Amino acid sequence: EIIPCISCNRCILAIRRGALQCAVNPETGREESFKLQKTDRPKKVWVVGGGPAGMKAAEIAAWRGHQVTLYEKKENLGGQFLLAAIPPKKQVLKEFVGYLIKQIEKLPVRIVRGKTFDPALLRDEKPDVIIVATGARPFFPAIEGIREANVLTVEEALLNPASLGQKILVIGGGGIGAEVADYLSEQGREVTLVEMREGIALDLVVHLQHFLNQRLKEKGVGILTSTQAIRFEKEALWVQDPQGTRKLTGFNSLVVSMGSTPNDELVPSLKQKISEVYVVGDASKPREVME
């Protein structure tokens, strides 16, 4: 029953802003407003997507007495958290995934894994409610040549690092891109990290930024800040920095970590067929797990 801490330190930020919150326990600081009650009108609820948002939605709905079915296209529940647990020092995230799985397995939640949700299922039976928790997909900005350059996503880089070659360029130095660089350098790769802002991992808590920067420097990761990607080529990237325009070349792979966009294609068609459709998690707007 104990929710494992994931060491994200979002609680520290929340306290400094004046209201205690926890990334993995939405009730923290809001116990009275989030007090759960059994429903007196049980509904048939389908949850599409088995990441943290989908599993939490399924847990709460089932606990309240609704008839819940959870659909996950992959064999494993956990969504983006399974990827986020791969870089160094992040394995604790798997503990939270395990916790969520245990909670829904204790409840009468029907889990359908390994099959992409097909709206055709609505022909045979109709739920009262559908909760869409299908997460997000990588965002590729409209930069010249990006589609032709065979760039790789963060997921591809983390799941199959052996295919990347020795010299890797990571474009996008937020927390995710920096952690990808941390992981690949740990694998013995020569990594260069490009970020348009003045520093890397600026979306992380300050001391987490510090230790991540420290690890990257110790492993010899090249860090180019205030550097904007302006044109992609195969195994090369044209950038603009305070000194002007130049070409970064000689890389075996280019990995793009420049944000995400909601994976919400199901929503319009579902809203035409079901009166209650809710969109949660990254499918609503890509954010951190607390949000």
PDB file of C-alpha atoms in Angstrom:
ATOM      1  CA  GLU A   1       0.000   0.000   0.000  1.00  0.00           C
ATOM      2  CA  ILE A   2       2.997   2.320   0.333  1.00  0.00           C
ATOM      3  CA  ILE A   3       3.464   4.456  -2.783  1.00  0.00           C
ATOM      4  CA  PRO A   4       7.180   4.423  -3.709  1.00  0.00           C
ATOM      5  CA  CYS A   5       8.922   7.779  -3.954  1.00  0.00           C
ATOM      6  CA  ILE A   6      10.460   8.313  -7.417  1.00  0.00           C
ATOM      7  CA  SER A   7      13.018  10.894  -6.213  1.00  0.00           C
ATOM      8  CA  CYS A   8      11.821  13.580  -8.647  1.00  0.00           C
ATOM      9  CA  ASN A   9      11.855  16.284  -5.946  1.00  0.00           C
ATOM     10  CA  ARG A  10       8.695  17.899  -7.285  1.00  0.00           C
ATOM     11  CA  CYS A  11       7.533  18.066  -3.655  1.00  0.00           C
ATOM     12  CA  ILE A  12      10.404  20.481  -2.941  1.00  0.00           C
ATOM     13  CA  LEU A  13       9.290  22.772  -5.769  1.00  0.00           C
ATOM     14  CA  ALA A  14       5.679  22.578  -4.612  1.00  0.00           C
ATOM     15  CA  ILE A  15       6.583  23.493  -1.015  1.00  0.00           C
ATOM     16  CA  ARG A  16       8.533  26.515  -2.255  1.00  0.00           C
ATOM     17  CA  ARG A  17       5.414  27.618  -4.134  1.00  0.00           C
ATOM     18  CA  GLY A  18       3.359  27.328  -0.977  1.00  0.00           C
ATOM     19  CA  ALA A  19       1.341  24.120  -1.423  1.00  0.00           C
ATOM     20  CA  LEU A  20       2.543  20.590  -0.728  1.00  0.00           C
ATOM     21  CA  GLN A  21       2.089  18.199  -3.656  1.00  0.00           C
ATOM     22  CA  CYS A  22       3.523  14.823  -4.678  1.00  0.00           C
ATOM     23  CA  ALA A  23       4.079  13.628  -8.247  1.00  0.00           C
ATOM     24  CA  VAL A  24       2.937  10.076  -7.500  1.00  0.00           C
ATOM     25  CA  ASN A  25       0.252  10.710  -4.873  1.00  0.00           C
ATOM     26  CA  PRO A  26      -2.400  13.157  -6.140  1.00  0.00           C
ATOM     27  CA  GLU A  27      -4.095  13.195  -2.721  1.00  0.00           C
ATOM     28  CA  THR A  28      -1.090  14.723  -0.940  1.00  0.00           C
ATOM     29  CA  GLY A  29      -2.065  18.167   0.326  1.00  0.00           C
ATOM     30  CA  ARG A  30      -5.591  17.724  -1.051  1.00  0.00           C
ATOM     31  CA  GLU A  31      -6.839  14.826   1.079  1.00  0.00           C
ATOM     32  CA  GLU A  32     -10.203  16.410   1.820  1.00  0.00           C
ATOM     33  CA  SER A  33     -11.090  17.379  -1.745  1.00  0.00           C
ATOM     34  CA  PHE A  34      -9.893  14.026  -3.140  1.00  0.00           C
ATOM     35  CA  LYS A  35     -11.753  11.909  -0.578  1.00  0.00           C
ATOM     36  CA  LEU A  36     -13.105   8.877  -2.453  1.00  0.00           C
ATOM     37  CA  GLN A  37     -16.668   7.636  -2.135  1.00  0.00           C
ATOM     38  CA  LYS A  38     -18.415   4.591  -3.532  1.00  0.00           C
ATOM     39  CA  THR A  39     -20.730   5.428  -6.414  1.00  0.00           C
ATOM     40  CA  ASP A  40     -24.457   4.758  -6.245  1.00  0.00           C
ATOM     41  CA  ARG A  41     -24.636   4.687 -10.074  1.00  0.00           C
ATOM     42  CA  PRO A  42     -22.122   2.108 -11.341  1.00  0.00           C
ATOM     43  CA  LYS A  43     -21.135   2.564 -14.984  1.00  0.00           C
ATOM     44  CA  LYS A  44     -19.307   0.515 -17.574  1.00  0.00           C
ATOM     45  CA  VAL A  45     -15.978   2.327 -17.979  1.00  0.00           C
ATOM     46  CA  TRP A  46     -13.340   1.636 -20.631  1.00  0.00           C
ATOM     47  CA  VAL A  47      -9.847   3.060 -20.190  1.00  0.00           C
ATOM     48  CA  VAL A  48      -7.701   3.170 -23.332  1.00  0.00           C
ATOM     49  CA  GLY A  49      -3.998   3.275 -22.464  1.00  0.00           C
ATOM     50  CA  GLY A  50      -2.087   1.613 -19.631  1.00  0.00           C
ATOM     51  CA  GLY A  51       0.429   4.249 -18.638  1.00  0.00           C
ATOM     52  CA  PRO A  52       0.371   5.998 -15.238  1.00  0.00           C
ATOM     53  CA  ALA A  53      -2.683   8.142 -16.108  1.00  0.00           C
ATOM     54  CA  GLY A  54      -4.665   5.216 -17.483  1.00  0.00           C
ATOM     55  CA  MET A  55      -3.815   2.880 -14.618  1.00  0.00           C
ATOM     56  CA  LYS A  56      -4.662   5.508 -12.001  1.00  0.00           C
ATOM     57  CA  ALA A  57      -7.975   6.245 -13.728  1.00  0.00           C
ATOM     58  CA  ALA A  58      -8.790   2.522 -13.842  1.00  0.00           C
ATOM     59  CA  GLU A  59      -7.852   2.097 -10.171  1.00  0.00           C
ATOM     60  CA  ILE A  60     -10.019   4.954  -8.920  1.00  0.00           C
ATOM     61  CA  ALA A  61     -12.996   4.064 -11.124  1.00  0.00           C
ATOM     62  CA  ALA A  62     -12.900   0.422 -10.029  1.00  0.00           C
ATOM     63  CA  TRP A  63     -12.446   1.330  -6.359  1.00  0.00           C
ATOM     64  CA  ARG A  64     -15.554   3.509  -6.572  1.00  0.00           C
ATOM     65  CA  GLY A  65     -17.553   0.573  -7.895  1.00  0.00           C
ATOM     66  CA  HIS A  66     -17.571   1.029 -11.667  1.00  0.00           C
ATOM     67  CA  GLN A  67     -17.143  -1.890 -14.082  1.00  0.00           C
ATOM     68  CA  VAL A  68     -13.707  -1.192 -15.619  1.00  0.00           C
ATOM     69  CA  THR A  69     -11.867  -2.561 -18.645  1.00  0.00           C
ATOM     70  CA  LEU A  70      -8.327  -1.327 -19.350  1.00  0.00           C
ATOM     71  CA  TYR A  71      -6.908  -1.602 -22.894  1.00  0.00           C
ATOM     72  CA  GLU A  72      -3.144  -1.446 -23.506  1.00  0.00           C
ATOM     73  CA  LYS A  73      -1.676  -2.002 -26.966  1.00  0.00           C
ATOM     74  CA  LYS A  74       1.655  -3.275 -25.624  1.00  0.00           C
ATOM     75  CA  GLU A  75       2.212  -6.395 -23.560  1.00  0.00           C
ATOM     76  CA  ASN A  76       3.512  -4.411 -20.577  1.00  0.00           C
ATOM     77  CA  LEU A  77       1.700  -1.747 -18.597  1.00  0.00           C
ATOM     78  CA  GLY A  78       3.611   1.408 -17.692  1.00  0.00           C
ATOM     79  CA  GLY A  79       3.701   3.584 -20.810  1.00  0.00           C
ATOM     80  CA  GLN A  80       6.415   6.229 -20.949  1.00  0.00           C
ATOM     81  CA  PHE A  81       7.539   5.374 -17.430  1.00  0.00           C
ATOM     82  CA  LEU A  82       9.095   2.156 -18.730  1.00  0.00           C
ATOM     83  CA  LEU A  83      11.264   4.245 -21.067  1.00  0.00           C
ATOM     84  CA  ALA A  84      12.003   6.848 -18.402  1.00  0.00           C
ATOM     85  CA  ALA A  85      13.324   4.105 -16.122  1.00  0.00           C
ATOM     86  CA  ILE A  86      16.104   3.123 -18.560  1.00  0.00           C
ATOM     87  CA  PRO A  87      18.643   5.997 -18.101  1.00  0.00           C
ATOM     88  CA  PRO A  88      21.107   5.883 -15.168  1.00  0.00           C
ATOM     89  CA  LYS A  89      19.693   6.530 -11.680  1.00  0.00           C
ATOM     90  CA  LYS A  90      16.095   6.252 -12.967  1.00  0.00           C
ATOM     91  CA  GLN A  91      15.315   2.590 -12.217  1.00  0.00           C
ATOM     92  CA  VAL A  92      13.185   3.672  -9.251  1.00  0.00           C
ATOM     93  CA  LEU A  93      10.450   4.575 -11.733  1.00  0.00           C
ATOM     94  CA  LYS A  94       9.823   0.864 -12.290  1.00  0.00           C
ATOM     95  CA  GLU A  95       8.852   0.574  -8.641  1.00  0.00           C
ATOM     96  CA  PHE A  96       6.026   3.054  -9.180  1.00  0.00           C
ATOM     97  CA  VAL A  97       4.829   1.153 -12.256  1.00  0.00           C
ATOM     98  CA  GLY A  98       4.847  -2.034 -10.192  1.00  0.00           C
ATOM     99  CA  TYR A  99       2.842  -0.298  -7.472  1.00  0.00           C
ATOM    100  CA  LEU A 100       0.151   0.838  -9.936  1.00  0.00           C
ATOM    101  CA  ILE A 101      -0.093  -2.637 -11.459  1.00  0.00           C
ATOM    102  CA  LYS A 102      -0.556  -4.183  -8.011  1.00  0.00           C
ATOM    103  CA  GLN A 103      -3.347  -1.757  -7.191  1.00  0.00           C
ATOM    104  CA  ILE A 104      -5.419  -2.560 -10.280  1.00  0.00           C
ATOM    105  CA  GLU A 105      -4.725  -6.289 -10.000  1.00  0.00           C
ATOM    106  CA  LYS A 106      -6.309  -6.237  -6.534  1.00  0.00           C
ATOM    107  CA  LEU A 107      -9.461  -4.708  -8.009  1.00  0.00           C
ATOM    108  CA  PRO A 108     -11.985  -6.189 -10.481  1.00  0.00           C
ATOM    109  CA  VAL A 109     -10.339  -4.516 -13.479  1.00  0.00           C
ATOM    110  CA  ARG A 110     -10.387  -6.470 -16.748  1.00  0.00           C
ATOM    111  CA  ILE A 111      -7.047  -5.896 -18.523  1.00  0.00           C
ATOM    112  CA  VAL A 112      -6.674  -6.401 -22.277  1.00  0.00           C
ATOM    113  CA  ARG A 113      -3.001  -6.272 -23.331  1.00  0.00           C
ATOM    114  CA  GLY A 114      -1.117  -6.604 -26.586  1.00  0.00           C
ATOM    115  CA  LYS A 115      -3.913  -5.351 -28.847  1.00  0.00           C
ATOM    116  CA  THR A 116      -4.418  -1.867 -30.271  1.00  0.00           C
ATOM    117  CA  PHE A 117      -7.821  -0.534 -29.268  1.00  0.00           C
ATOM    118  CA  ASP A 118     -10.239  -0.788 -32.183  1.00  0.00           C
ATOM    119  CA  PRO A 119     -13.313   1.523 -32.163  1.00  0.00           C
ATOM    120  CA  ALA A 120     -15.093  -1.307 -33.987  1.00  0.00           C
ATOM    121  CA  LEU A 121     -15.490  -2.889 -30.532  1.00  0.00           C
ATOM    122  CA  LEU A 122     -18.261  -0.362 -29.973  1.00  0.00           C
ATOM    123  CA  ARG A 123     -20.458  -2.214 -32.475  1.00  0.00           C
ATOM    124  CA  ASP A 124     -20.806  -5.178 -30.131  1.00  0.00           C
ATOM    125  CA  GLU A 125     -20.950  -3.455 -26.758  1.00  0.00           C
ATOM    126  CA  LYS A 126     -21.013   0.159 -25.654  1.00  0.00           C
ATOM    127  CA  PRO A 127     -19.502   1.466 -22.446  1.00  0.00           C
ATOM    128  CA  ASP A 128     -21.087   4.369 -20.608  1.00  0.00           C
ATOM    129  CA  VAL A 129     -17.730   6.106 -20.322  1.00  0.00           C
ATOM    130  CA  ILE A 130     -14.414   6.026 -22.195  1.00  0.00           C
ATOM    131  CA  ILE A 131     -11.275   7.491 -20.650  1.00  0.00           C
ATOM    132  CA  VAL A 132      -8.602   8.128 -23.283  1.00  0.00           C
ATOM    133  CA  ALA A 133      -5.086   7.814 -21.852  1.00  0.00           C
ATOM    134  CA  THR A 134      -3.160   7.044 -25.036  1.00  0.00           C
ATOM    135  CA  GLY A 135      -0.192   9.227 -24.161  1.00  0.00           C
ATOM    136  CA  ALA A 136       1.911  11.261 -26.569  1.00  0.00           C
ATOM    137  CA  ARG A 137       4.089  10.720 -29.607  1.00  0.00           C
ATOM    138  CA  PRO A 138       7.385  12.427 -30.513  1.00  0.00           C
ATOM    139  CA  PHE A 139       7.160  15.919 -31.957  1.00  0.00           C
ATOM    140  CA  PHE A 140       9.278  16.700 -34.997  1.00  0.00           C
ATOM    141  CA  PRO A 141       9.507  20.465 -35.625  1.00  0.00           C
ATOM    142  CA  ALA A 142       9.369  21.854 -39.150  1.00  0.00           C
ATOM    143  CA  ILE A 143      13.135  22.033 -39.633  1.00  0.00           C
ATOM    144  CA  GLU A 144      14.490  21.559 -43.139  1.00  0.00           C
ATOM    145  CA  GLY A 145      15.559  17.984 -43.918  1.00  0.00           C
ATOM    146  CA  ILE A 146      14.333  16.420 -40.666  1.00  0.00           C
ATOM    147  CA  ARG A 147      12.065  13.916 -42.440  1.00  0.00           C
ATOM    148  CA  GLU A 148      14.739  12.876 -44.925  1.00  0.00           C
ATOM    149  CA  ALA A 149      17.549  12.510 -42.389  1.00  0.00           C
ATOM    150  CA  ASN A 150      16.258   9.263 -40.852  1.00  0.00           C
ATOM    151  CA  VAL A 151      16.365  10.750 -37.376  1.00  0.00           C
ATOM    152  CA  LEU A 152      15.607   8.502 -34.441  1.00  0.00           C
ATOM    153  CA  THR A 153      13.182   9.035 -31.583  1.00  0.00           C
ATOM    154  CA  VAL A 154      14.062   8.830 -27.900  1.00  0.00           C
ATOM    155  CA  GLU A 155      12.180   5.517 -27.687  1.00  0.00           C
ATOM    156  CA  GLU A 156      14.202   4.005 -30.540  1.00  0.00           C
ATOM    157  CA  ALA A 157      17.467   5.167 -28.977  1.00  0.00           C
ATOM    158  CA  LEU A 158      16.668   3.833 -25.510  1.00  0.00           C
ATOM    159  CA  LEU A 159      15.293   0.478 -26.650  1.00  0.00           C
ATOM    160  CA  ASN A 160      17.966  -0.351 -29.219  1.00  0.00           C
ATOM    161  CA  PRO A 161      21.209   1.511 -28.459  1.00  0.00           C
ATOM    162  CA  ALA A 162      23.330  -1.156 -30.164  1.00  0.00           C
ATOM    163  CA  SER A 163      21.988  -0.084 -33.567  1.00  0.00           C
ATOM    164  CA  LEU A 164      23.047   3.570 -33.205  1.00  0.00           C
ATOM    165  CA  GLY A 165      26.743   3.278 -33.949  1.00  0.00           C
ATOM    166  CA  GLN A 166      29.570   4.904 -32.017  1.00  0.00           C
ATOM    167  CA  LYS A 167      29.088   8.648 -32.627  1.00  0.00           C
ATOM    168  CA  ILE A 168      25.662  10.007 -31.736  1.00  0.00           C
ATOM    169  CA  LEU A 169      24.193  13.501 -31.900  1.00  0.00           C
ATOM    170  CA  VAL A 170      21.254  14.203 -29.572  1.00  0.00           C
ATOM    171  CA  ILE A 171      19.202  17.245 -30.592  1.00  0.00           C
ATOM    172  CA  GLY A 172      17.252  18.705 -27.693  1.00  0.00           C
ATOM    173  CA  GLY A 173      18.869  19.098 -24.286  1.00  0.00           C
ATOM    174  CA  GLY A 174      15.896  19.265 -21.944  1.00  0.00           C
ATOM    175  CA  GLY A 175      15.693  16.730 -19.142  1.00  0.00           C
ATOM    176  CA  ILE A 176      14.760  13.890 -21.484  1.00  0.00           C
ATOM    177  CA  GLY A 177      17.456  14.595 -24.079  1.00  0.00           C
ATOM    178  CA  ALA A 178      20.087  15.021 -21.374  1.00  0.00           C
ATOM    179  CA  GLU A 179      19.120  11.702 -19.784  1.00  0.00           C
ATOM    180  CA  VAL A 180      19.295   9.994 -23.193  1.00  0.00           C
ATOM    181  CA  ALA A 181      22.820  11.390 -23.585  1.00  0.00           C
ATOM    182  CA  ASP A 182      23.625  10.142 -20.080  1.00  0.00           C
ATOM    183  CA  TYR A 183      22.413   6.648 -20.960  1.00  0.00           C
ATOM    184  CA  LEU A 184      24.169   6.417 -24.336  1.00  0.00           C
ATOM    185  CA  SER A 185      27.464   7.689 -22.911  1.00  0.00           C
ATOM    186  CA  GLU A 186      27.144   5.047 -20.194  1.00  0.00           C
ATOM    187  CA  GLN A 187      26.982   2.509 -23.029  1.00  0.00           C
ATOM    188  CA  GLY A 188      30.394   3.709 -24.247  1.00  0.00           C
ATOM    189  CA  ARG A 189      29.112   5.893 -27.099  1.00  0.00           C
ATOM    190  CA  GLU A 190      30.598   9.252 -28.086  1.00  0.00           C
ATOM    191  CA  VAL A 191      27.714  11.659 -27.581  1.00  0.00           C
ATOM    192  CA  THR A 192      27.207  15.311 -28.455  1.00  0.00           C
ATOM    193  CA  LEU A 193      24.187  17.143 -27.032  1.00  0.00           C
ATOM    194  CA  VAL A 194      22.718  20.220 -28.754  1.00  0.00           C
ATOM    195  CA  GLU A 195      20.369  22.607 -26.935  1.00  0.00           C
ATOM    196  CA  MET A 196      19.035  25.985 -28.097  1.00  0.00           C
ATOM    197  CA  ARG A 197      18.684  27.358 -24.565  1.00  0.00           C
ATOM    198  CA  GLU A 198      21.553  28.540 -22.374  1.00  0.00           C
ATOM    199  CA  GLY A 199      21.730  25.344 -20.339  1.00  0.00           C
ATOM    200  CA  ILE A 200      20.662  21.706 -20.397  1.00  0.00           C
ATOM    201  CA  ALA A 201      17.968  19.959 -18.342  1.00  0.00           C
ATOM    202  CA  LEU A 202      16.510  23.311 -17.311  1.00  0.00           C
ATOM    203  CA  ASP A 203      13.134  21.650 -16.736  1.00  0.00           C
ATOM    204  CA  LEU A 204      14.541  19.570 -13.867  1.00  0.00           C
ATOM    205  CA  VAL A 205      14.919  20.570 -10.225  1.00  0.00           C
ATOM    206  CA  VAL A 206      18.168  22.536  -9.789  1.00  0.00           C
ATOM    207  CA  HIS A 207      20.170  19.917  -7.890  1.00  0.00           C
ATOM    208  CA  LEU A 208      19.090  17.187 -10.327  1.00  0.00           C
ATOM    209  CA  GLN A 209      20.373  19.440 -13.135  1.00  0.00           C
ATOM    210  CA  HIS A 210      23.659  19.735 -11.240  1.00  0.00           C
ATOM    211  CA  PHE A 211      24.266  15.990 -10.875  1.00  0.00           C
ATOM    212  CA  LEU A 212      23.200  15.258 -14.458  1.00  0.00           C
ATOM    213  CA  ASN A 213      25.577  17.926 -15.801  1.00  0.00           C
ATOM    214  CA  GLN A 214      28.308  16.510 -13.604  1.00  0.00           C
ATOM    215  CA  ARG A 215      27.850  12.977 -14.959  1.00  0.00           C
ATOM    216  CA  LEU A 216      27.818  14.145 -18.568  1.00  0.00           C
ATOM    217  CA  LYS A 217      31.024  16.145 -18.137  1.00  0.00           C
ATOM    218  CA  GLU A 218      32.755  13.251 -16.355  1.00  0.00           C
ATOM    219  CA  LYS A 219      31.920  10.977 -19.303  1.00  0.00           C
ATOM    220  CA  GLY A 220      33.085  13.478 -21.903  1.00  0.00           C
ATOM    221  CA  VAL A 221      29.719  14.272 -23.483  1.00  0.00           C
ATOM    222  CA  GLY A 222      29.988  17.272 -25.792  1.00  0.00           C
ATOM    223  CA  ILE A 223      27.478  19.928 -24.693  1.00  0.00           C
ATOM    224  CA  LEU A 224      26.570  22.723 -27.125  1.00  0.00           C
ATOM    225  CA  THR A 225      24.177  25.245 -25.578  1.00  0.00           C
ATOM    226  CA  SER A 226      22.669  28.381 -27.180  1.00  0.00           C
ATOM    227  CA  THR A 227      22.857  26.329 -30.371  1.00  0.00           C
ATOM    228  CA  GLN A 228      19.829  26.049 -32.651  1.00  0.00           C
ATOM    229  CA  ALA A 229      19.246  23.318 -35.241  1.00  0.00           C
ATOM    230  CA  ILE A 230      18.457  24.906 -38.618  1.00  0.00           C
ATOM    231  CA  ARG A 231      18.905  22.104 -41.201  1.00  0.00           C
ATOM    232  CA  PHE A 232      19.245  18.331 -41.080  1.00  0.00           C
ATOM    233  CA  GLU A 233      21.320  16.213 -43.413  1.00  0.00           C
ATOM    234  CA  LYS A 234      22.091  12.502 -43.310  1.00  0.00           C
ATOM    235  CA  GLU A 235      24.581  12.038 -40.449  1.00  0.00           C
ATOM    236  CA  ALA A 236      24.969  15.819 -40.086  1.00  0.00           C
ATOM    237  CA  LEU A 237      23.252  18.910 -38.728  1.00  0.00           C
ATOM    238  CA  TRP A 238      23.563  22.590 -39.552  1.00  0.00           C
ATOM    239  CA  VAL A 239      23.326  24.772 -36.461  1.00  0.00           C
ATOM    240  CA  GLN A 240      23.392  28.441 -35.540  1.00  0.00           C
ATOM    241  CA  ASP A 241      25.119  29.666 -32.392  1.00  0.00           C
ATOM    242  CA  PRO A 242      26.469  33.047 -31.193  1.00  0.00           C
ATOM    243  CA  GLN A 243      29.516  32.567 -33.460  1.00  0.00           C
ATOM    244  CA  GLY A 244      27.442  31.992 -36.607  1.00  0.00           C
ATOM    245  CA  THR A 245      26.371  29.027 -38.739  1.00  0.00           C
ATOM    246  CA  ARG A 246      28.282  25.755 -38.922  1.00  0.00           C
ATOM    247  CA  LYS A 247      27.902  22.086 -39.775  1.00  0.00           C
ATOM    248  CA  LEU A 248      28.166  19.290 -37.218  1.00  0.00           C
ATOM    249  CA  THR A 249      29.097  16.121 -39.089  1.00  0.00           C
ATOM    250  CA  GLY A 250      30.530  12.621 -38.772  1.00  0.00           C
ATOM    251  CA  PHE A 251      27.724  11.086 -36.715  1.00  0.00           C
ATOM    252  CA  ASN A 252      26.346   7.584 -37.090  1.00  0.00           C
ATOM    253  CA  SER A 253      22.935   8.511 -35.681  1.00  0.00           C
ATOM    254  CA  LEU A 254      20.851  11.608 -34.979  1.00  0.00           C
ATOM    255  CA  VAL A 255      18.423  11.351 -32.047  1.00  0.00           C
ATOM    256  CA  VAL A 256      15.705  14.005 -31.749  1.00  0.00           C
ATOM    257  CA  SER A 257      14.311  14.935 -28.324  1.00  0.00           C
ATOM    258  CA  MET A 258      12.308  18.070 -29.041  1.00  0.00           C
ATOM    259  CA  GLY A 259       9.072  17.489 -27.220  1.00  0.00           C
ATOM    260  CA  SER A 260       5.874  15.535 -27.659  1.00  0.00           C
ATOM    261  CA  THR A 261       2.411  16.010 -29.099  1.00  0.00           C
ATOM    262  CA  PRO A 262      -0.835  14.402 -27.855  1.00  0.00           C
ATOM    263  CA  ASN A 263      -1.719  11.024 -29.309  1.00  0.00           C
ATOM    264  CA  ASP A 264      -5.423  11.823 -29.394  1.00  0.00           C
ATOM    265  CA  GLU A 265      -6.592  10.643 -32.827  1.00  0.00           C
ATOM    266  CA  LEU A 266      -9.220   8.381 -31.259  1.00  0.00           C
ATOM    267  CA  VAL A 267     -11.048  11.192 -29.489  1.00  0.00           C
ATOM    268  CA  PRO A 268     -13.211  12.734 -32.272  1.00  0.00           C
ATOM    269  CA  SER A 269     -14.656   9.397 -33.421  1.00  0.00           C
ATOM    270  CA  LEU A 270     -15.280   8.242 -29.843  1.00  0.00           C
ATOM    271  CA  LYS A 271     -17.124  11.460 -28.994  1.00  0.00           C
ATOM    272  CA  GLN A 272     -19.497  10.778 -31.876  1.00  0.00           C
ATOM    273  CA  LYS A 273     -20.457   7.411 -30.358  1.00  0.00           C
ATOM    274  CA  ILE A 274     -20.133   7.788 -26.574  1.00  0.00           C
ATOM    275  CA  SER A 275     -21.668  10.597 -24.526  1.00  0.00           C
ATOM    276  CA  GLU A 276     -18.971  10.603 -21.827  1.00  0.00           C
ATOM    277  CA  VAL A 277     -15.398  10.746 -23.146  1.00  0.00           C
ATOM    278  CA  TYR A 278     -12.564  12.056 -20.982  1.00  0.00           C
ATOM    279  CA  VAL A 279      -8.984  12.669 -22.136  1.00  0.00           C
ATOM    280  CA  VAL A 280      -6.294  12.389 -19.452  1.00  0.00           C
ATOM    281  CA  GLY A 281      -2.519  12.417 -19.114  1.00  0.00           C
ATOM    282  CA  ASP A 282      -0.281  13.182 -22.085  1.00  0.00           C
ATOM    283  CA  ALA A 283      -3.150  12.461 -24.492  1.00  0.00           C
ATOM    284  CA  SER A 284      -4.659  15.705 -23.193  1.00  0.00           C
ATOM    285  CA  LYS A 285      -1.391  17.643 -23.041  1.00  0.00           C
ATOM    286  CA  PRO A 286       2.176  16.309 -22.676  1.00  0.00           C
ATOM    287  CA  ARG A 287       3.359  17.195 -19.181  1.00  0.00           C
ATOM    288  CA  GLU A 288       5.173  15.685 -16.244  1.00  0.00           C
ATOM    289  CA  VAL A 289       3.573  12.924 -14.215  1.00  0.00           C
ATOM    290  CA  MET A 290       2.409  15.259 -11.421  1.00  0.00           C
ATOM    291  CA  GLU A 291       0.268  17.231 -13.851  1.00  0.00           C
TER     292      GLU A 291
END
